Coordinates of C-alpha atoms and ligand atoms in Angstrom, one line a residue:
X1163 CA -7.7 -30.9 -25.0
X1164 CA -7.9 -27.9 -26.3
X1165 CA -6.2 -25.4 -28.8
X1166 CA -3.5 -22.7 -27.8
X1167 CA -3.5 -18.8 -28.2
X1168 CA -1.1 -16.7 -29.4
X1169 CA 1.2 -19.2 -31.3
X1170 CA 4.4 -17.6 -31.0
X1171 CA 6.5 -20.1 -32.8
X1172 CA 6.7 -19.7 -37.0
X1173 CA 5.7 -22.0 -38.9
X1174 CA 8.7 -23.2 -40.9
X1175 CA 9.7 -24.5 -37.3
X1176 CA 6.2 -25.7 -36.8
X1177 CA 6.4 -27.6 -39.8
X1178 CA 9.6 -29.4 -39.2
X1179 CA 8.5 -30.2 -35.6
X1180 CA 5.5 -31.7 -37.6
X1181 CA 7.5 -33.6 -39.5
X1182 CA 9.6 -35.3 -37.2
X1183 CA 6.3 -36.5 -35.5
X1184 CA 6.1 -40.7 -35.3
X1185 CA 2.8 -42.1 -36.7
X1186 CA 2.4 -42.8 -33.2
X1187 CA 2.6 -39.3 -31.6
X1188 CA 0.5 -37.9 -34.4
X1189 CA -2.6 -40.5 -33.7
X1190 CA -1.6 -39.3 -29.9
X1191 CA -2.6 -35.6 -30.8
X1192 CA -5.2 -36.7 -32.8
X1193 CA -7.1 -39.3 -30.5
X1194 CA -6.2 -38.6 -26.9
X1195 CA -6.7 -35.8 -24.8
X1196 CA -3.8 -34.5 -22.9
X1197 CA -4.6 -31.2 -20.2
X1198 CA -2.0 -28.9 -20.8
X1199 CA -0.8 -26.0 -18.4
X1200 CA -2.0 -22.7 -19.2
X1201 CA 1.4 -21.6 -19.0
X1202 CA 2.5 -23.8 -21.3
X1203 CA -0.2 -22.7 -23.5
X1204 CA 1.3 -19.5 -23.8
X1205 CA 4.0 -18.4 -21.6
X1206 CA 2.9 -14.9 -21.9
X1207 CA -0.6 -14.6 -20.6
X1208 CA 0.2 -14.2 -16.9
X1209 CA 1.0 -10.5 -17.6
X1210 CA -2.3 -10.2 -19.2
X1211 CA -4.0 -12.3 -16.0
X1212 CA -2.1 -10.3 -14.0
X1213 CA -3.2 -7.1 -15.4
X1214 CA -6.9 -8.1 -16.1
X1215 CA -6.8 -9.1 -11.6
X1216 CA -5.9 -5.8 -10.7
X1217 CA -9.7 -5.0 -11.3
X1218 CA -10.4 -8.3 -9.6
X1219 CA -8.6 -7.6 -6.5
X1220 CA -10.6 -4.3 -6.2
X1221 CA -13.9 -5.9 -6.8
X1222 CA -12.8 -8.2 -4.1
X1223 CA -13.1 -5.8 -1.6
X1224 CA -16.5 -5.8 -1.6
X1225 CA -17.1 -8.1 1.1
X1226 CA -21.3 -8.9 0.9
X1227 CA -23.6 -9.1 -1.3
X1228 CA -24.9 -5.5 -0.4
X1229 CA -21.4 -4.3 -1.1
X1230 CA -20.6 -5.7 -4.7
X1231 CA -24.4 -4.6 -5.2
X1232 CA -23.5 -0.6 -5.0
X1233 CA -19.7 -1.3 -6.1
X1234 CA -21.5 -2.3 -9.5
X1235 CA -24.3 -0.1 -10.1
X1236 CA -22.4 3.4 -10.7
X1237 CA -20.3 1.1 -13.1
X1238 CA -23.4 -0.3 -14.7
X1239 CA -24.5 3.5 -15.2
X1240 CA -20.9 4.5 -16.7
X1241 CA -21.3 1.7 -19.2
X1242 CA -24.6 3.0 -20.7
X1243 CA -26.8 0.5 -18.3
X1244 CA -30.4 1.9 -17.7
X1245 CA -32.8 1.0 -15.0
X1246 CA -35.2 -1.9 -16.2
X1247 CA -38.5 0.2 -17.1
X1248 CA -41.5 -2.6 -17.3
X1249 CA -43.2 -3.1 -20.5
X1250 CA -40.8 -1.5 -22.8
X1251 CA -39.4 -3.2 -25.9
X1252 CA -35.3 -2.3 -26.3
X1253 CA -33.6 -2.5 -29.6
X1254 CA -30.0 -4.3 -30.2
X1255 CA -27.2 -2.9 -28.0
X1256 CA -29.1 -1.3 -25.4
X1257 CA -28.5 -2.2 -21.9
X1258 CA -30.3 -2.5 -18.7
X1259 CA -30.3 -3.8 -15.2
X1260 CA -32.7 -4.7 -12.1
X1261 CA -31.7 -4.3 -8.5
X1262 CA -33.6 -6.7 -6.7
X1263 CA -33.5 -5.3 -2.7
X1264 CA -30.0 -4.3 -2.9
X1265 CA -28.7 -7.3 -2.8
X1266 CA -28.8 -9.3 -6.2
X1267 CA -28.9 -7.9 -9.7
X1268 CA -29.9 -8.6 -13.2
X1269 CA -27.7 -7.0 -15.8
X1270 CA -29.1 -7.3 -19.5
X1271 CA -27.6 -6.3 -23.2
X1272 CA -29.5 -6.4 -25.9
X1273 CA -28.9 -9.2 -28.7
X1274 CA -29.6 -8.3 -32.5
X1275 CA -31.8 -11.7 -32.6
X1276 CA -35.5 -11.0 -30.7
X1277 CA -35.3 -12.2 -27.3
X1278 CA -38.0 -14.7 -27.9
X1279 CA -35.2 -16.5 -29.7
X1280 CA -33.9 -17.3 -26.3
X1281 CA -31.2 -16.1 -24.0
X1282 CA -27.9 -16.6 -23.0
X1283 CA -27.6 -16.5 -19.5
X1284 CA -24.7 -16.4 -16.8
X1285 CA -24.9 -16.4 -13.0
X1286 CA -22.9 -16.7 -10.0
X1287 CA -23.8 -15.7 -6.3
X1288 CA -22.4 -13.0 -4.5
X1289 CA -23.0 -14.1 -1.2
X1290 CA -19.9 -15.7 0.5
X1291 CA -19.7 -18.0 3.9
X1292 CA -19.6 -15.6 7.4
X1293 CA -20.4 -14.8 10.8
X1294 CA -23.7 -13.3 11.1
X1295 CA -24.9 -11.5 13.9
X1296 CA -27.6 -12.7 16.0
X1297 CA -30.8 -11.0 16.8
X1298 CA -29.7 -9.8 19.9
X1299 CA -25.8 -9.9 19.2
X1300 CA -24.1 -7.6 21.9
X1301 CA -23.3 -8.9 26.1
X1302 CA -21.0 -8.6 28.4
X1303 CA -18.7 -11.3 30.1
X1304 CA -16.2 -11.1 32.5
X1305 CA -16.1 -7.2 31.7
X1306 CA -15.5 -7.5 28.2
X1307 CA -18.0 -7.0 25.2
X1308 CA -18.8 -10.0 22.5
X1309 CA -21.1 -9.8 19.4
X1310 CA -23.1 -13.2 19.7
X1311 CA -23.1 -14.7 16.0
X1312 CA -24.6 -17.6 14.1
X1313 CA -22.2 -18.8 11.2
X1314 CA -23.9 -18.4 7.4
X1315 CA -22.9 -20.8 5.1
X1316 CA -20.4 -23.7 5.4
X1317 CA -17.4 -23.2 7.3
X1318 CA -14.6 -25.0 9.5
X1319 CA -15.4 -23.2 12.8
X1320 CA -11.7 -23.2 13.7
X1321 CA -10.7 -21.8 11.1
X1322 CA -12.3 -18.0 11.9
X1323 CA -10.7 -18.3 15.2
X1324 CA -7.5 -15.2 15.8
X1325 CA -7.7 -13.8 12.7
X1326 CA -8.2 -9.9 12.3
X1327 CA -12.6 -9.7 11.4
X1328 CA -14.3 -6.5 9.9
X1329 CA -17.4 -5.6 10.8
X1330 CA -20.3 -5.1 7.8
X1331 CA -24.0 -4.3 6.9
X1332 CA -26.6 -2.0 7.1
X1333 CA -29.1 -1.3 10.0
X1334 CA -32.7 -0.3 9.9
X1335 CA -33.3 2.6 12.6
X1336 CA -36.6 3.2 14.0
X1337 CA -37.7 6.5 11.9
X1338 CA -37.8 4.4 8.9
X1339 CA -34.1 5.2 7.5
X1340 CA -31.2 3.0 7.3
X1341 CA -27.4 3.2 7.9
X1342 CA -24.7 1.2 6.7
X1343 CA -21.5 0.1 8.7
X1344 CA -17.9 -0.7 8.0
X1345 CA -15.7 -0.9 10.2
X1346 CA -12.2 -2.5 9.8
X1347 CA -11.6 -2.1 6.1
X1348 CA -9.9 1.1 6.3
X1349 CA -6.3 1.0 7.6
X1350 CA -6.8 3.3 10.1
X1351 CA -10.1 1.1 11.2
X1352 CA -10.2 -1.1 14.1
X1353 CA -10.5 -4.3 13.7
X1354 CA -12.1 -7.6 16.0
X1355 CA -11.5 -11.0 16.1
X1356 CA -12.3 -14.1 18.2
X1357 CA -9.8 -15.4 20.7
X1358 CA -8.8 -19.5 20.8
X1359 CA -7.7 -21.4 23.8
X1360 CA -3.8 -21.3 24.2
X1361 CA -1.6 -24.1 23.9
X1362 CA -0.7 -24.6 27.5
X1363 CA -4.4 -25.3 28.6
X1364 CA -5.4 -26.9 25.6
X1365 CA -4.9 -30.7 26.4
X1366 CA -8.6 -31.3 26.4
X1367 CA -9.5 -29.1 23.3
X1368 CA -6.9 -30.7 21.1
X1369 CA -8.5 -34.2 21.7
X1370 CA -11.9 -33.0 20.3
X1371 CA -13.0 -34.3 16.5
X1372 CA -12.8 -30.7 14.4
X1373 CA -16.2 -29.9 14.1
X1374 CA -16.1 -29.3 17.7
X1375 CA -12.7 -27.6 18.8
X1376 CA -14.6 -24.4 18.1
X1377 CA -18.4 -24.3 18.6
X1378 CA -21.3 -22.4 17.4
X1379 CA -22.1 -20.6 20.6
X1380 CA -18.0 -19.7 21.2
X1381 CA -17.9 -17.8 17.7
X1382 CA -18.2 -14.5 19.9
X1383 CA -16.7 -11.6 18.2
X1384 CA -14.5 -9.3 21.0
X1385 CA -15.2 -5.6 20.5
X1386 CA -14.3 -3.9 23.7
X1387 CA -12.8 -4.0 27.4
X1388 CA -13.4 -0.5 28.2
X1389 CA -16.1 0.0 31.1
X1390 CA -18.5 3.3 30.9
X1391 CA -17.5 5.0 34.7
X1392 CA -20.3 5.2 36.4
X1393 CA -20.8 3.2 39.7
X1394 CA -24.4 2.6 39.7
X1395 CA -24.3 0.9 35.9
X1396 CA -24.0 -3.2 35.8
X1397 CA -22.6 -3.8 31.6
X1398 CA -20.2 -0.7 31.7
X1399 CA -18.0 -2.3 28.8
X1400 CA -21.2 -2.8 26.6
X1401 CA -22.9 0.6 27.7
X1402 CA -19.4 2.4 26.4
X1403 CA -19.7 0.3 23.0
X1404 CA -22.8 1.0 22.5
X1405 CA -22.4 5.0 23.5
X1406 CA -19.4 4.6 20.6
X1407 CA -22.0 3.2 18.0
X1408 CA -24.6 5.8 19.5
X1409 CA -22.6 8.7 18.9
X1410 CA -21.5 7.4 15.1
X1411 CA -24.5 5.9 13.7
X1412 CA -27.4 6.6 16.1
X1413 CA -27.8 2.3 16.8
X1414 CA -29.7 1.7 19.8
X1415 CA -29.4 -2.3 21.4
X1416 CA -33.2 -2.0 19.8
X1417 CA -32.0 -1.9 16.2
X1418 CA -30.0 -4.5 16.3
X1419 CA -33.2 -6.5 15.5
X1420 CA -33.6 -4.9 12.4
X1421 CA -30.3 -5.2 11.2
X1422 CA -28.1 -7.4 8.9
X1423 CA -24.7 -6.9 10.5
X1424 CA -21.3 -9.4 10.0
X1425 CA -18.2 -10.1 10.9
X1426 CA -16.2 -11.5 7.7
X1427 CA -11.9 -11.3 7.2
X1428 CA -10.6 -8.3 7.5
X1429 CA -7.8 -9.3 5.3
X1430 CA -7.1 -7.3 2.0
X1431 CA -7.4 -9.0 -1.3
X1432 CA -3.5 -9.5 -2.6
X1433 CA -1.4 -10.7 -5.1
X1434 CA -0.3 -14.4 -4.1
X1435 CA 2.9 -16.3 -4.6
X1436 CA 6.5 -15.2 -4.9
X1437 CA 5.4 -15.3 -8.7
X1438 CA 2.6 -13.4 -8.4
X1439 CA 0.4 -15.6 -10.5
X1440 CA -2.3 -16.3 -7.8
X1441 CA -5.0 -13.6 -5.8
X1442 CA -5.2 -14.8 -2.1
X1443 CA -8.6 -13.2 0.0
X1444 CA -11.5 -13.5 1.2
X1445 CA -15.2 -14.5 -0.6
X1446 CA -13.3 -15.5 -3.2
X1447 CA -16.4 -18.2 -4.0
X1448 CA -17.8 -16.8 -5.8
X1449 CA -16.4 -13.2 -6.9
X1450 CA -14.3 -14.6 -8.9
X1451 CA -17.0 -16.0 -11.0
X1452 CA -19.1 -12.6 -10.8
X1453 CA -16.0 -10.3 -11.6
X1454 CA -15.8 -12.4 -14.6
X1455 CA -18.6 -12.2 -15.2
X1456 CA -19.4 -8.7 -15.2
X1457 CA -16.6 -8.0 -17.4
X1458 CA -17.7 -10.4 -19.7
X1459 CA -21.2 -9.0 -19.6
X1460 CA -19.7 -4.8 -19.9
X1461 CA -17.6 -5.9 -22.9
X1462 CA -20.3 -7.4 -24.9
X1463 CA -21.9 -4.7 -27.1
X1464 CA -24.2 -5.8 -29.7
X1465 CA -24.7 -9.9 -29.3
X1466 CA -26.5 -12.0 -31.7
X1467 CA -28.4 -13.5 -28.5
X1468 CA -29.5 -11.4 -25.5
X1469 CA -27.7 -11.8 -22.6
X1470 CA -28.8 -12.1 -19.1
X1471 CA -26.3 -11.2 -16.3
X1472 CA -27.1 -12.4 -12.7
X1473 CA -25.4 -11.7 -9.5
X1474 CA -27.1 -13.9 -7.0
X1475 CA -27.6 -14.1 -3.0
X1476 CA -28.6 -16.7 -0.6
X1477 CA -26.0 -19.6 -2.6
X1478 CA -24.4 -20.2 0.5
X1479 CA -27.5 -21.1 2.4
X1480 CA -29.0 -22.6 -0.2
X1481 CA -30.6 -20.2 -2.5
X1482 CA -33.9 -19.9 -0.6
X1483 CA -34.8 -16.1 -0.3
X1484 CA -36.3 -13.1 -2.0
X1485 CA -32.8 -12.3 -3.5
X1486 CA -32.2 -16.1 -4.3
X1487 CA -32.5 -18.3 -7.0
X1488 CA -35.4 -20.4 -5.9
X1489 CA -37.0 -17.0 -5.9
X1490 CA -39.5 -16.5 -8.2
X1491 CA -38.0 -12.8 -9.1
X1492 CA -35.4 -14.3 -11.6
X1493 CA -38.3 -16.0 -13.7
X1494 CA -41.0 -12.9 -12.9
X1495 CA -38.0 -11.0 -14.1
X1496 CA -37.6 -13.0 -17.5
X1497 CA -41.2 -12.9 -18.1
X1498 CA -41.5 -9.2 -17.7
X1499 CA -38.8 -8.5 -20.2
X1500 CA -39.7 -11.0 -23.3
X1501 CA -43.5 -10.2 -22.8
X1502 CA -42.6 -6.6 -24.6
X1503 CA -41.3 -9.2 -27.4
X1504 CA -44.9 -10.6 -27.9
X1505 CA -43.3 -13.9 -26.5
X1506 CA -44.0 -16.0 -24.0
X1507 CA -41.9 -16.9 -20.9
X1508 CA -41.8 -20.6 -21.7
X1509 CA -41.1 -20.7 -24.9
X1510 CA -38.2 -18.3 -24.2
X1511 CA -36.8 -20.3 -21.5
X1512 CA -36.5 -23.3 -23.3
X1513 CA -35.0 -22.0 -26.3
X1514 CA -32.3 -20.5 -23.5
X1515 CA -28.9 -21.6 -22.0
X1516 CA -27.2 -21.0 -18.9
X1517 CA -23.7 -20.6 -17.7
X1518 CA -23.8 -21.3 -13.5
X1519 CA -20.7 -19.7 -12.7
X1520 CA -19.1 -21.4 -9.7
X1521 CA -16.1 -22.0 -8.3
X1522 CA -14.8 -25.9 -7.9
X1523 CA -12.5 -27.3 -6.0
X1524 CA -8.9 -27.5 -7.0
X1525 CA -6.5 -31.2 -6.2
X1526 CA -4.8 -30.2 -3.5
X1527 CA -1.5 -32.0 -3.5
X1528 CA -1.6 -31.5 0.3
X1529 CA -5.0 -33.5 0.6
X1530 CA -4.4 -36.4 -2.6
X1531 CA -7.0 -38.9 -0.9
X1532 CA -9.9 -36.6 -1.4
X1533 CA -9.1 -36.0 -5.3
X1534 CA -9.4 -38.4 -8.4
X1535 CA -7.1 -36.9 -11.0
X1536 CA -8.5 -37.8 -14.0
X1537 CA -11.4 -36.2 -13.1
X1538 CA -10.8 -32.9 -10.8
X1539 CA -9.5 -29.9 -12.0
X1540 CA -6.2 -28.1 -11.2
X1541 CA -5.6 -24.2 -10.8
X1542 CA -3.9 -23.2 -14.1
X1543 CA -6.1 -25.1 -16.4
X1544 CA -8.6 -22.8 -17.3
X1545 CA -11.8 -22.9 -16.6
X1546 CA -13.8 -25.8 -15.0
X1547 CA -16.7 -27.4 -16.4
X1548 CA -18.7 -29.3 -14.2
X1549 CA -21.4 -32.0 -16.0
X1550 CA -23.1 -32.1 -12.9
X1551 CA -22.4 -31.7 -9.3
X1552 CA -24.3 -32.9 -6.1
X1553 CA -23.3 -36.0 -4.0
X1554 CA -23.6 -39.5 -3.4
X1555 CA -25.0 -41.1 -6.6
X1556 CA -25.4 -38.2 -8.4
X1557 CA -28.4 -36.7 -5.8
X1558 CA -29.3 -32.9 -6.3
X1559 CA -27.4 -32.2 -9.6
X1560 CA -28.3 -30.9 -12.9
X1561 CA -26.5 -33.2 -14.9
X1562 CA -26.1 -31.7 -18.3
X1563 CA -26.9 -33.4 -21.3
X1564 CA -24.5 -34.2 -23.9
X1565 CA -26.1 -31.8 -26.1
X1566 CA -25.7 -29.0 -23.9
X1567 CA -22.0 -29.8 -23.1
X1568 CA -21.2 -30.2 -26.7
X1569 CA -22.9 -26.9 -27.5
X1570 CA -20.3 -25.2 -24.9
X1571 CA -17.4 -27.0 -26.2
X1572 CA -17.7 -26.2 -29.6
X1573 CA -18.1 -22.2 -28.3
X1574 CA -15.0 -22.9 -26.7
X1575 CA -13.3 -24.6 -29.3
X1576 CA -14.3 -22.2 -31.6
X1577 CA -13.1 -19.3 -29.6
X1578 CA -9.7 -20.9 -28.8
X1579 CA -10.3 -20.3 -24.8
X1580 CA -8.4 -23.5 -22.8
X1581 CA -10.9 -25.6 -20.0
X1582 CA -11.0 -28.5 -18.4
X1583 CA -13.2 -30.8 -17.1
X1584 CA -14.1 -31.3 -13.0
X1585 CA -15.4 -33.0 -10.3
X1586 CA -15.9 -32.1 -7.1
X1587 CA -13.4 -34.8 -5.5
X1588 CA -14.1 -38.3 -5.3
X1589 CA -17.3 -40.3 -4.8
X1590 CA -18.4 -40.4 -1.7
X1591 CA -15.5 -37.7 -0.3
X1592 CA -18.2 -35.3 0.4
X1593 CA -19.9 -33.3 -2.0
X1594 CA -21.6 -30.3 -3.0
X1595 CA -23.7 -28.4 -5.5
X1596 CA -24.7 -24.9 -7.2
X1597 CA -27.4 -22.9 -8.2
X1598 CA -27.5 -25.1 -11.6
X1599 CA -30.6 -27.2 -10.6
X1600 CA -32.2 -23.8 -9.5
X1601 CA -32.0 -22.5 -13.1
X1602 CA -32.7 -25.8 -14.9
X1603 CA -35.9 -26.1 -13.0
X1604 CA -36.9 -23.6 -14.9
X1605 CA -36.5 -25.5 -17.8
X1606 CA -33.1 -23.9 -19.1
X1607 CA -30.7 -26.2 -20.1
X1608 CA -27.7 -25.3 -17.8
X1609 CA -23.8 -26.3 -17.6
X1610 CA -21.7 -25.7 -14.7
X1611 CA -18.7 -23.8 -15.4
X1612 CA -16.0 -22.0 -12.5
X1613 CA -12.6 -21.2 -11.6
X1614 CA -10.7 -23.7 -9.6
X1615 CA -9.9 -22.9 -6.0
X1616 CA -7.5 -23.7 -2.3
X1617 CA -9.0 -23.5 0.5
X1618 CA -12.8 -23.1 -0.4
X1619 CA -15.1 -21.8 2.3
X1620 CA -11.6 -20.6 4.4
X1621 CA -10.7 -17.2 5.4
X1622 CA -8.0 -16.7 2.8
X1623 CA -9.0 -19.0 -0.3
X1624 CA -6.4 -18.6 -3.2
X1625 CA -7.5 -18.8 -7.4
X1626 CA -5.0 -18.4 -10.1
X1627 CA -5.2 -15.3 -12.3
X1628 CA -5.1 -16.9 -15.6
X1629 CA -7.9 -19.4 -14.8
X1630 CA -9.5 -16.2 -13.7
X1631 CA -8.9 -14.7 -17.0
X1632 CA -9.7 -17.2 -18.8
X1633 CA -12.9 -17.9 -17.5
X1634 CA -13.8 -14.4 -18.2
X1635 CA -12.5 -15.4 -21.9
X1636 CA -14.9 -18.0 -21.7
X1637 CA -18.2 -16.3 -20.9
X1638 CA -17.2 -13.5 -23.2
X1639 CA -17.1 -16.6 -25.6
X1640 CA -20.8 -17.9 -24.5
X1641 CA -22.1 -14.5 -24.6
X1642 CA -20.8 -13.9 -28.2
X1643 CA -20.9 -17.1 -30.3
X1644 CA -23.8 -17.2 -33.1
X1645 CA -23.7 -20.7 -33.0
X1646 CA -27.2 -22.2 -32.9
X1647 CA -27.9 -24.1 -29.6
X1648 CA -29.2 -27.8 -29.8
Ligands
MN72 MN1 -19.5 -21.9 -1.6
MN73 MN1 -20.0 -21.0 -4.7

């Protein structure tokens, strides 16, 4: 399927392998496609992987959107990005960014071609499925105090049951200024959790369909069982929580109303496998995507095309939102930027490609009735590209044209980087979809391309570093290439 890296063997012994080939095997190579294992490939690129997912790991301790937001931007700065002035034109090289609210960003270098000759775009969100806190999150019950939450994104419910949670997100205060909290991260940090029915009293709860042995309204966060001492007070637990987040960040119950606050894994990002050739944590859809990414994106210098670096937010609710992609800010961004070109939007958007950078779901030989293995992808195969997505017969997808796909393979081919081809399981299993069809509205022909993944959505998802690596290879690749697009 595709061609390996770093040939290690010479080629006298190439050549007599070659030559013991039957006709048969040799119109095998040339006709067929056989998937090979990246460590098959070459034997040696888990120490690279490994090395280039100590970064990752870091990046994956930024836990929101907000948080990868300010991880990035002091490295942005280090790197030579400026802030994104409007109206000015920027020569070949230079580099620039837009932080849209905090919470989703536009990285840009600089290709030696004019803008208006299109762009070459990559995107993944930064948002990632968790337990948001109501409006009015905090009570009291049975003299113990609960953070009330309504569940963002799509998760099992059970699953975020007695696990340790960390608490993140900032909180507007009533003169105007804002704090941010985190609380659980730091090893010395506390850290809460939500408690599940024991065994012994669970006859009734273990007869229940999934969906509802945990529901909604019971995903109450314990933070306290401590009262306040003073007779003549009816919460004392709450009161003494709330004199705790009084006395360290000035939060009146008022504020929580102007507040984005959540409780996500408190769980450190870690090497996984006796091997070590897999990263187990949290939010991994879709860091994974944006730390490759943004490497991708710092690495490139002087492109032949410009290219356009977005960290998105919203992707888990589906995209709607100042800070997501249906938002008009991507495209009022885009506009903005060519219009120092003397070109217009349109014409730049069509002449542009896409990368959605999203993670898919990996066979799971646990779970083999949900996978068709000719056509879902499998953690140490490189990257996954994804024609189109969606469910049912093909509903909500951008299904990329032949063109399109072929324009990415040859990139691929050309740069030597390993990938694969996947679907998210088999028809009618379930399905799912990406920000693709948020970009190609826009009239920018767009491909689907990710890391495989266990245990999407979950507490503790796991990738493997060299599809990690590789995928950061492969938008490196995209970002790079002077081929001409169709
Ligand atoms: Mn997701
Ligand atoms: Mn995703």
């Amino acid at each position: 399927m595709s061609p390996s890296i770093n040939v290690k063997y010479t080629e006298s012994y190439l050549m007599s392998m070659e030559k013991d080939k039957t006709a048969g095997q040799k119109l095998e190579e040339k006709l067929m496609v056989k998937p090979k294992n990246l460590g098959e490939i070459d034997g040696s690129m888990l120490k690279e992987a490994q090395k280039f997912c100590e970064g990752y790991k870091e990046f994956l301790g930024n836990k929101t959107e907000r948080e990868v937001v300010d991880y990035a931007l002091p490295i942005l700065q280090k790197n030579g990005y400026k802030e994104y002035e409007l109206g000015k034109k920027y020569a070949p090289g230079e580099k620039v960014y837009l932080n849209n609210r905090g919470k989703n960003l536009i990285m840009v270098t600089v290709g030696k071609k004019s803008p208006a000759e299109g762009l070459r775009i990559a995107v993944a969100h930064i948002d990632s499925p968790r337990l948001d806190f109501k409006p009015s999150p905090m009570y009291e019950d049975t003299e113990l105090a609960y953070f009330k939450t309504h569940y963002y994104g799509g998760i099992k419910k059970y699953q975020w049951t007695t696990i340790p949670l960390s608490l993140h997100g900032v909180v507007s205060l009533a003169d105007g200024t804002s704090v941010k909290v985190r609380i659980g991260e730091d090893p010395e940090d506390p850290v809460l959790c939500i408690t599940d029915l024991l065994p012994h009293l669970a006859r009734d709860q273990m007869q229940k369909p999934a969906p509802k042995i945990v529901e909604g309204e019971q995903l109450n966060v314990l933070i306290g069982c401590w009262p306040y001492k003073d007779e003549k007070v009816s919460s004392k637990v709450k009161l003494n929580i709330m004199n705790l987040l009084a006395e360290k960040y000035s939060i009146t119950e008022k504020d929580f109303l102007s507040a984005e606050l959540c409780a996500v894994p408190a769980f450190k990002p870690t090497d996984m496998g006796l091997d070590r050739s897999m990263v187990g944590g949290y939010g991994q859809d879709d860091s994974v995507c944006a730390y490759a990414e943004f490497m991708a994106e710092l690495k490139t210098k002087k492109p032949e095309y410009t290219t356009v670096t977005v960290f998105i937010d919203k992707e888990e609710t589906g995209s709607d939102g100042v800070t997501g992609m249906r938002s008009f800010m991507f495209k009022d961004f885009i506009e903005d930027f060519v219009s120092a070109y003397g070109a217009e939007v349109r014409h730049v958007l069509r002449r542009s490609m896409c990368l959605s950078c999203d993670v898919n779901a990996a066979v799971d030989p646990n779970w083999p009735e949900v996978f068709e293995k000719k056509n879902c992808s499998f953690l140490n195969y490189g990257p996954v590209i994804s024609k189109y997505t969606g469910s049912g017969g093909k509903y909500s997808t951008n299904d990329a044209s032949a063109e399109t796909m072929g324009y990415l393979r040859r990139i691929l081919e050309e740069a030597k980087v390993p990938w694969q081809v996947g679907e998210l399981g088999k028809i009618d299993a379930g399905g799912g979809g990406t920000i693709a069809s948020e970009i190609s509205i826009h009239n920018i022909d767009t491909v689907d391309m990710g890391v495989p993944l266990l245990s999407m959505h979950s507490p503790f998802e796991v990738t493997a570093k060299a599809d990690t690596y590789m995928l950061y290879k492969a938008v490196y690749a995209f970002f790079n290439s002077k081929l001409v697009k169709p």
